[in-house]
Amino acid sequence: MNVPDVALIFEGGGMRASYTSAVVAKLIEEGISFGHVYGVSAGASNTVNYLSRDIPRAEASFTTYVDNPDHIGWHRLLKRQYFFDGPWIYEGAAARYDNPSDPMTFDWELFQANPAEAHLEAFDALTGQSVLWTKADMTSCADMMLKVRASSSLPGFMEPARVEGRIYMDGGLTENCGLCLMPAINDGFDRFFVVRTQPRGYRKKKPNPVVMAAMKRTFKATPLVAARMAERWRGYNDLCDKLEKLERSGAAYVFYPDEMHVSNHTTDLEQLNASLASGKEQARRESGEWREWLFQ
């Protein structure tokens, strides 16, 4: 652990993490070891892959692994199934892959042995409260994957996750809006290495009335989910403002994708591989700046 005094924060963003998984790979390759890692939604997958020091898994999680039409894709909606088969993607991977030569095999022992801490979050669909999970809350590889899935359960696209009797949806719905800057500040950090999945200057727009009405109908059984989706843009944009202020002061280094040509639900393997390649090129180009800032 050579940067224990800097918080590593991964933003969520679904399949946009095909780009930022390249940052995970480069950090591991460069031997840059943070003491505390924060991740929500797709950032939760980046977090656990980073802590298990697994470059092939980090990259495959948002590229080749997605190329499975039986479990991922629009056609599933015609069968009244969710776009993403969450249990298959997360807990299923933990159960299926135990061959060290397979890139999706998760090294649970190395994850546990890593002294760094993990911070994952999810949104309680019935109470509107947030839940926090650390490594101490993860009792097995399958249990960890369930909690990563809970943090990643994008409303409408993935089945809500049930953890200890509670129903959870995407951690991007929490008050931290998919980017755990405030938890890191509250943990005492004053320097932050933040990996974004949106380009510099991006801001969310207020949903129009038609979209808001559709959200209320879709989430009639969980009205707090619809309410949070309608208001999330405000907190997200405020958070972006705060992060940019920290960046100007020198307290934060922020990785912004130079380009982002995939969405949170892109499943085209060619597009995802191109996204990963672009992320690799940017990470290679910027890694010297990372070291200069981290070890100043």
Coordinates of C-alpha atoms in Angstrom, one line a residue:
M1 CA 0.0 0.0 0.0
N2 CA 1.9 3.0 -1.3
V3 CA -0.8 5.7 -1.3
P4 CA -2.7 5.1 1.9
D5 CA -3.5 8.8 2.3
V6 CA -5.5 9.2 -1.0
A7 CA -9.0 7.9 -1.6
L8 CA -9.6 6.1 -4.9
I9 CA -13.2 6.7 -6.1
F10 CA -14.8 5.0 -9.1
E11 CA -17.9 6.6 -10.6
G12 CA -20.8 4.3 -11.7
G13 CA -22.0 4.4 -15.3
G14 CA -23.0 0.9 -16.5
M15 CA -21.2 -0.2 -19.6
R16 CA -19.3 3.1 -19.8
A17 CA -17.0 1.3 -17.3
S18 CA -15.6 -0.5 -20.4
Y19 CA -13.5 2.7 -20.7
T20 CA -12.6 3.1 -17.0
S21 CA -11.7 -0.5 -16.5
A22 CA -8.6 0.4 -18.4
V23 CA -7.7 2.7 -15.5
V24 CA -8.1 -0.3 -13.1
A25 CA -5.7 -2.3 -15.3
K26 CA -3.2 0.5 -15.5
L27 CA -3.2 1.2 -11.7
I28 CA -2.6 -2.5 -11.1
E29 CA 0.1 -2.6 -13.8
E30 CA 1.9 0.4 -12.3
G31 CA 1.7 -1.1 -8.8
I32 CA -0.3 1.9 -7.4
S33 CA -2.0 0.6 -4.2
F34 CA -4.6 2.8 -2.5
G35 CA -5.7 2.1 1.1
H36 CA -9.4 2.9 0.6
V37 CA -11.5 2.4 -2.5
Y38 CA -15.0 3.7 -3.1
G39 CA -17.3 2.4 -5.8
V40 CA -20.9 2.4 -6.7
S41 CA -22.8 0.6 -9.5
A42 CA -20.3 -0.3 -12.3
G43 CA -17.7 1.4 -10.0
A44 CA -18.4 -1.3 -7.5
S45 CA -17.2 -3.9 -10.0
N46 CA -14.2 -1.8 -10.8
T47 CA -13.5 -1.6 -7.0
V48 CA -13.5 -5.3 -6.3
N49 CA -11.6 -6.1 -9.5
Y50 CA -9.0 -3.5 -8.5
L51 CA -8.7 -5.0 -5.0
S52 CA -8.2 -8.5 -6.3
R53 CA -5.4 -7.2 -8.6
D54 CA -7.0 -8.8 -11.6
I55 CA -6.4 -7.1 -14.9
P56 CA -8.0 -9.7 -17.2
R57 CA -11.2 -9.8 -15.1
A58 CA -11.4 -6.0 -15.0
E59 CA -11.3 -5.8 -18.7
A60 CA -13.5 -8.8 -19.5
S61 CA -16.2 -7.7 -17.1
F62 CA -17.3 -4.9 -19.4
T63 CA -16.4 -6.4 -22.8
T64 CA -16.3 -10.2 -23.6
Y65 CA -18.4 -11.2 -20.7
V66 CA -21.3 -9.0 -21.9
D67 CA -21.4 -10.9 -25.2
N68 CA -24.0 -13.4 -24.1
P69 CA -27.4 -12.9 -25.7
D70 CA -29.1 -15.4 -23.4
H71 CA -28.5 -13.2 -20.4
I72 CA -28.1 -9.7 -21.7
G73 CA -30.0 -7.7 -24.4
W74 CA -33.1 -5.9 -25.6
H75 CA -34.7 -9.2 -26.8
R76 CA -35.1 -10.3 -23.1
L77 CA -37.7 -7.5 -22.6
L78 CA -39.9 -9.3 -25.1
K79 CA -39.9 -12.3 -22.8
R80 CA -40.8 -10.0 -19.8
Q81 CA -37.3 -10.4 -18.5
Y82 CA -34.8 -7.7 -17.4
F83 CA -32.3 -6.4 -19.9
F84 CA -29.4 -7.5 -17.6
D85 CA -29.7 -10.9 -15.9
G86 CA -28.2 -9.7 -12.7
P87 CA -28.0 -13.1 -10.8
W88 CA -26.3 -14.7 -13.7
I89 CA -23.8 -11.8 -14.1
Y90 CA -22.8 -11.5 -10.5
E91 CA -23.4 -14.4 -8.1
G92 CA -23.6 -16.7 -11.1
A93 CA -20.0 -15.7 -12.1
A94 CA -18.8 -16.5 -8.6
A95 CA -20.3 -20.0 -8.8
R96 CA -19.4 -20.8 -12.5
Y97 CA -15.8 -19.6 -12.7
D98 CA -13.3 -21.4 -10.6
N99 CA -10.6 -22.1 -13.2
P100 CA -7.6 -19.8 -12.8
S101 CA -7.2 -19.6 -16.6
D102 CA -10.7 -18.1 -17.1
P103 CA -10.6 -14.3 -16.9
M104 CA -13.9 -14.2 -15.0
T105 CA -12.7 -16.3 -12.1
F106 CA -12.6 -14.1 -9.0
D107 CA -9.6 -14.4 -6.7
W108 CA -11.4 -14.2 -3.4
E109 CA -8.4 -15.1 -1.3
L110 CA -6.3 -12.2 -2.8
F111 CA -9.2 -9.8 -2.4
Q112 CA -9.5 -10.8 1.3
A113 CA -5.7 -10.6 1.8
N114 CA -5.4 -7.1 0.3
P115 CA -5.2 -4.7 3.3
A116 CA -7.1 -2.0 1.5
E117 CA -10.7 -1.3 2.4
A118 CA -13.7 -1.2 0.1
H119 CA -16.8 1.0 0.3
L120 CA -19.9 0.0 -1.7
E121 CA -23.4 1.6 -1.5
A122 CA -26.9 0.7 -2.6
F123 CA -30.4 2.3 -2.3
D124 CA -33.1 0.7 -0.2
A125 CA -36.1 0.8 -2.6
L126 CA -38.7 0.8 0.1
T127 CA -37.3 3.3 2.7
G128 CA -35.1 5.5 0.4
Q129 CA -32.2 5.0 2.8
S130 CA -28.6 4.1 1.7
V131 CA -26.7 1.1 2.8
L132 CA -22.9 0.9 3.1
W133 CA -20.9 -2.3 2.8
T134 CA -17.3 -2.8 3.6
K135 CA -15.1 -5.9 3.3
A136 CA -16.1 -6.9 6.8
D137 CA -19.7 -7.2 5.5
M138 CA -18.7 -9.7 2.7
T139 CA -18.8 -13.2 4.1
S140 CA -18.0 -15.1 0.9
C141 CA -17.3 -14.5 -2.8
A142 CA -21.0 -15.1 -3.6
D143 CA -22.1 -12.7 -0.9
M144 CA -19.7 -10.0 -2.1
M145 CA -21.1 -10.5 -5.7
L146 CA -24.6 -10.1 -4.4
K147 CA -23.7 -6.8 -2.8
V148 CA -21.9 -5.6 -6.0
R149 CA -25.1 -6.5 -7.9
A150 CA -27.3 -4.6 -5.4
S151 CA -25.1 -1.6 -6.0
S152 CA -25.4 -2.1 -9.7
S153 CA -29.2 -2.8 -10.1
L154 CA -30.1 -0.1 -12.5
P155 CA -33.9 0.6 -12.1
G156 CA -35.8 -1.0 -15.0
F157 CA -32.8 -2.7 -16.5
M158 CA -31.9 -5.2 -13.7
E159 CA -33.9 -7.0 -11.1
P160 CA -33.7 -5.4 -7.7
A161 CA -31.4 -7.3 -5.3
R162 CA -32.6 -8.8 -2.1
V163 CA -30.0 -8.7 0.7
E164 CA -30.9 -9.8 4.2
G165 CA -34.6 -9.2 3.5
R166 CA -34.2 -5.7 2.1
I167 CA -34.8 -4.7 -1.6
Y168 CA -32.0 -2.7 -3.1
M169 CA -31.4 -0.8 -6.3
D170 CA -28.5 1.0 -7.9
G171 CA -26.2 2.9 -5.6
G172 CA -26.4 5.9 -8.0
L173 CA -29.7 6.7 -6.4
T174 CA -28.2 7.4 -3.0
E175 CA -27.5 10.9 -1.7
N176 CA -23.9 10.4 -3.1
C177 CA -25.3 10.1 -6.7
G178 CA -23.0 7.4 -7.9
L179 CA -19.8 9.2 -6.9
C180 CA -18.7 8.6 -3.2
L181 CA -16.8 11.9 -2.7
M182 CA -18.6 12.9 0.5
P183 CA -18.1 9.5 2.2
A184 CA -14.4 9.8 1.5
I185 CA -14.3 13.3 2.9
N186 CA -16.2 12.0 6.0
D187 CA -13.7 9.3 6.4
G188 CA -11.0 11.9 6.8
F189 CA -9.4 12.0 3.4
D190 CA -8.3 15.4 1.9
R191 CA -6.9 14.0 -1.3
F192 CA -8.9 12.2 -3.9
F193 CA -8.1 10.2 -7.1
V194 CA -11.4 10.1 -8.9
V195 CA -12.2 8.0 -12.0
R196 CA -15.2 9.5 -13.9
T197 CA -17.2 7.8 -16.6
Q198 CA -18.4 11.1 -18.1
P199 CA -16.3 13.7 -19.9
R200 CA -15.2 16.9 -18.3
G201 CA -18.1 19.4 -18.0
Y202 CA -20.9 16.9 -18.2
R203 CA -24.0 17.8 -16.2
K204 CA -27.3 16.0 -15.9
K205 CA -30.5 17.6 -17.1
K206 CA -33.8 17.8 -15.2
P207 CA -36.1 15.0 -16.6
N208 CA -39.0 16.4 -18.6
P209 CA -42.6 15.9 -17.4
V210 CA -43.3 13.0 -19.8
V211 CA -40.2 11.1 -18.5
M212 CA -41.2 11.9 -14.9
A213 CA -44.7 10.6 -15.4
A214 CA -43.4 7.4 -17.0
M215 CA -41.0 6.9 -14.0
K216 CA -43.9 7.2 -11.6
R217 CA -45.9 4.6 -13.6
T218 CA -43.0 2.2 -13.9
F219 CA -42.1 2.4 -10.2
K220 CA -45.6 2.7 -8.8
A221 CA -44.8 0.0 -6.2
T222 CA -41.6 1.8 -5.1
P223 CA -42.4 5.5 -5.4
L224 CA -39.3 6.5 -3.6
V225 CA -37.3 5.2 -6.5
A226 CA -39.2 7.3 -8.9
A227 CA -38.9 10.4 -6.7
R228 CA -35.2 9.9 -6.3
M229 CA -34.7 9.4 -10.1
A230 CA -36.6 12.7 -10.7
E231 CA -34.4 14.7 -8.3
R232 CA -31.0 13.0 -8.7
W233 CA -29.8 15.5 -11.3
R234 CA -29.6 18.3 -8.7
G235 CA -27.3 16.5 -6.3
Y236 CA -25.2 15.0 -9.1
N237 CA -24.5 18.4 -10.6
D238 CA -23.7 19.9 -7.2
L239 CA -21.3 17.1 -6.7
C240 CA -19.6 17.8 -10.0
D241 CA -19.2 21.4 -9.0
K242 CA -17.7 20.4 -5.7
L243 CA -15.3 18.0 -7.4
E244 CA -14.2 20.6 -9.9
K245 CA -13.4 23.0 -7.1
L246 CA -11.3 20.4 -5.3
E247 CA -9.5 19.7 -8.6
R248 CA -8.7 23.4 -9.0
S249 CA -7.3 23.5 -5.5
G250 CA -5.1 20.5 -6.2
A251 CA -6.9 18.3 -3.7
A252 CA -8.3 16.0 -6.4
Y253 CA -6.9 14.4 -9.5
V254 CA -9.8 13.5 -11.8
F255 CA -9.6 11.2 -14.7
Y256 CA -12.2 12.3 -17.3
P257 CA -12.7 10.2 -20.5
D258 CA -11.5 12.1 -23.6
E259 CA -14.5 10.6 -25.3
M260 CA -17.4 8.4 -24.5
H261 CA -19.1 6.7 -27.3
V262 CA -21.0 4.0 -25.4
S263 CA -24.0 4.3 -23.0
N264 CA -24.8 2.6 -19.8
H265 CA -26.5 -0.3 -21.6
T266 CA -24.4 -0.7 -24.7
T267 CA -23.9 -4.4 -25.4
D268 CA -22.2 -4.3 -28.9
L269 CA -18.9 -6.1 -28.3
E270 CA -17.1 -4.2 -31.1
Q271 CA -18.1 -0.9 -29.5
L272 CA -17.2 -2.0 -26.0
N273 CA -13.7 -3.2 -27.2
A274 CA -13.2 0.1 -28.9
S275 CA -14.1 1.9 -25.7
L276 CA -11.6 -0.2 -23.7
A277 CA -8.9 0.5 -26.3
S278 CA -9.5 4.2 -26.0
G279 CA -9.4 4.0 -22.2
K280 CA -6.1 2.1 -22.4
E281 CA -4.6 4.7 -24.7
Q282 CA -5.6 7.6 -22.4
A283 CA -4.5 5.7 -19.2
R284 CA -1.1 5.0 -20.8
R285 CA -0.8 8.7 -21.8
E286 CA -1.8 10.0 -18.4
S287 CA -0.1 7.5 -16.0
G288 CA 2.9 9.7 -15.6
E289 CA 0.7 12.6 -14.4
W290 CA -1.0 10.2 -12.0
R291 CA 2.4 9.3 -10.4
E292 CA 3.5 12.9 -10.3
W293 CA 0.3 13.9 -8.5
L294 CA 0.1 10.9 -6.2
F295 CA 3.7 10.8 -5.0
Q296 CA 4.4 14.6 -4.9

